[in-house]
């Protein structure tokens, strides 16, 4: 990549016998917004800590602009962090917390004043400069933590669940602010969250993690549309996942029926998992549907109805529909071949990419 | 709820009245009686007009200050390093252990160590410097006093450092602070309360050390503690002894006030 700013090469982290990170490889391009997404304890904070220099990698190299920084002390890295536990200095007020980094850089007082008030304005805390930290709510503290980091305008900003304590409205507002700030200043963001909606909304690239591994990396659309395995499909958005069989290229069988699909490159009759997103399923009449299901429950979710149903083979299907249905009624569900996504068991991201390249290449040749 | 807590407070209140308030009142009361038995301010007048007493006061304060400073300089780094060690509770225990030994025993042990035929002079002789007068010097008095007080200084500082959130140190480093800047801007201010507690627990008793001034210092330094002891046990002038006692108590209150925790209000700068 042209503008690689950060590179992890085979980075591992072990605490005694427990392995927190297993061979992490990734590259971050300058000026992009990256998100680490994964369940609690999967190693997100550990990656940030290694990158910021608070802990050493047990193996592997970390490079910053092509230079190995494994042994560079934290205070010499052009990286700032928004801590998961905020880590605000309790003996300093809001102003002095935010100004901390600038004072160390010997910035002049007037510049500090201006930058601090700009940062506080951005996190919607103008007028709180003279408050003590223990006089702030959790969400306000979290925003001070954001202000304290962004005020330094680092090349890379690490944000460890920086919006977790905010209410929905403020959270959305801060998402927009952060994204705009990131684009305006061209800072590389590495953002940690376990909220998949937030990840999809903000990121250029998402890393989905589980158990100390990066399972899949890609744009929000790619990860949403083409999850490589059950875990990713389930973690990102809601999914209907059923067992199936790849009869041949572009032919997949599930619920004892054969459907046309866009996936290929697998062994004939290979067992697979099939993903159908609830919003891709349309409710129709029984004779027009690809599948026939019985409605079990129906939940109003504001803009849509969430309809739970089951087919004759016992699979559960979640359907998002703008139209209401009736519990107990038999309905048809309709989907297009492009809506079907086929996942192989135990396929790694590299294998997935290779297969995709191969059969898309074949398709191109045919044209 | 309220009733119960008041009930459980009774033994404490009795204890407080018998052993804290009553003695204080008695001392204050005694201090107004001259050796002849008249009630007057005479003792206070004597105290504040006599060069001897004022010199003793200054002496006491000066030595308490030196002892406290020495203890602090030794204890802070020790407490800090102790916190980095793997078995920190064990190390702490080893440091606290000497406080379980009677003060008098420790003093006699030092007499042995510092004496003409003691371990240190043996060593000095061995390396060719020859024996020195160690016992009954001011230096040995300060050293022994510091030795005895060190655990009381280490303990509160150790606890303050242990309570420090390690994220704060990371945050400081993250924002570009060197080790020294992290120490002076984050670690020290946040452990200051431990230091203040340590100073209180060391400085105040050091004002009235009388046993050590005699056994180790050879009574070269006469502190207020010595004076009180002499008045009560030798000259039997209880009134004057009590007066000095009152002065000491007031000094302690002053120290507590100066080093005490003041509530920091928003916006004070
Ligand atoms: N100092 C440590 N000693 C031992 N194990 C640790 C230590 N720090 C982290 N771990 C382990 O490493 C794993 C990853 O931790 P990490 O903090 O990176 O998780 P996370 O993805 O940030 O989780 P969360 O979303 O809950 O913050 C966890 O299983 C955790 O128990
Ligand atoms: Mg975390």
PDB file of C-alpha atoms in Angstrom, chain A residues 49 54 73-75 79-81 83 85 87-91 96 100-101 103-104 130 132 135 148 152, chain B residues 165 167-168 170-179 181 185-186 189-190 263-269:
ATOM      1  CA  UNK A  49      -1.878  -0.926  24.120  1.00  0.00           C
ATOM      2  CA  UNK A  54       2.057   0.645  27.062  1.00  0.00           C
ATOM      3  CA  UNK A  73       8.831   4.572  24.453  1.00  0.00           C
ATOM      4  CA  UNK A  74       5.194   5.619  24.476  1.00  0.00           C
ATOM      5  CA  UNK A  75       5.954   9.314  24.932  1.00  0.00           C
ATOM      6  CA  UNK A  79       0.071   8.437  18.692  1.00  0.00           C
ATOM      7  CA  UNK A  80      -2.561   9.501  21.207  1.00  0.00           C
ATOM      8  CA  UNK A  81      -5.119   7.403  22.984  1.00  0.00           C
ATOM      9  CA  UNK A  83      -8.659   5.351  27.125  1.00  0.00           C
ATOM     10  CA  UNK A  85     -11.482   3.980  31.421  1.00  0.00           C
ATOM     11  CA  UNK A  87      -7.813   7.926  32.619  1.00  0.00           C
ATOM     12  CA  UNK A  88      -8.416  11.600  33.316  1.00  0.00           C
ATOM     13  CA  UNK A  89      -6.108  13.201  35.866  1.00  0.00           C
ATOM     14  CA  UNK A  90      -8.240  13.652  38.992  1.00  0.00           C
ATOM     15  CA  UNK A  91      -6.046  16.403  40.420  1.00  0.00           C
ATOM     16  CA  UNK A  96      -5.678  21.378  32.546  1.00  0.00           C
ATOM     17  CA  UNK A 100      -1.762  18.518  29.403  1.00  0.00           C
ATOM     18  CA  UNK A 101      -0.187  17.409  26.115  1.00  0.00           C
ATOM     19  CA  UNK A 103       1.793  22.209  27.882  1.00  0.00           C
ATOM     20  CA  UNK A 104       4.365  19.434  27.593  1.00  0.00           C
ATOM     21  CA  UNK A 130     -13.066  25.071  35.090  1.00  0.00           C
ATOM     22  CA  UNK A 132     -13.125  19.373  38.424  1.00  0.00           C
ATOM     23  CA  UNK A 135     -17.887  16.977  39.148  1.00  0.00           C
ATOM     24  CA  UNK A 148      -7.608  15.604  25.607  1.00  0.00           C
ATOM     25  CA  UNK A 152      -2.803  17.168  20.170  1.00  0.00           C
TER      26      UNK A 152
ATOM     27  CA  UNK B 165      -4.547   4.018  38.592  1.00  0.00           C
ATOM     28  CA  UNK B 167      -3.859   4.097  33.308  1.00  0.00           C
ATOM     29  CA  UNK B 168      -3.005   7.594  34.499  1.00  0.00           C
ATOM     30  CA  UNK B 170       0.011   5.514  30.617  1.00  0.00           C
ATOM     31  CA  UNK B 171      -2.092   8.561  29.796  1.00  0.00           C
ATOM     32  CA  UNK B 172       0.681  10.874  30.863  1.00  0.00           C
ATOM     33  CA  UNK B 173       3.251   9.001  28.772  1.00  0.00           C
ATOM     34  CA  UNK B 174       0.785   8.895  25.906  1.00  0.00           C
ATOM     35  CA  UNK B 175       0.516  12.677  25.948  1.00  0.00           C
ATOM     36  CA  UNK B 176       4.271  12.949  25.639  1.00  0.00           C
ATOM     37  CA  UNK B 177       5.498  13.206  29.214  1.00  0.00           C
ATOM     38  CA  UNK B 178       8.956  11.869  30.053  1.00  0.00           C
ATOM     39  CA  UNK B 179       9.409   9.730  33.148  1.00  0.00           C
ATOM     40  CA  UNK B 181       7.432  14.826  33.922  1.00  0.00           C
ATOM     41  CA  UNK B 185       2.960  16.232  37.152  1.00  0.00           C
ATOM     42  CA  UNK B 186       0.991  13.083  37.890  1.00  0.00           C
ATOM     43  CA  UNK B 189       0.611  15.254  43.112  1.00  0.00           C
ATOM     44  CA  UNK B 190      -1.595  12.190  43.322  1.00  0.00           C
ATOM     45  CA  UNK B 263     -11.293  20.216  49.889  1.00  0.00           C
ATOM     46  CA  UNK B 264     -10.356  21.418  46.472  1.00  0.00           C
ATOM     47  CA  UNK B 265     -13.231  23.333  44.993  1.00  0.00           C
ATOM     48  CA  UNK B 266     -13.884  23.688  41.306  1.00  0.00           C
ATOM     49  CA  UNK B 267     -11.997  26.494  39.698  1.00  0.00           C
ATOM     50  CA  UNK B 268      -9.443  27.250  42.383  1.00  0.00           C
ATOM     51  CA  UNK B 269      -6.196  27.965  40.658  1.00  0.00           C
TER      52      UNK B 269
END
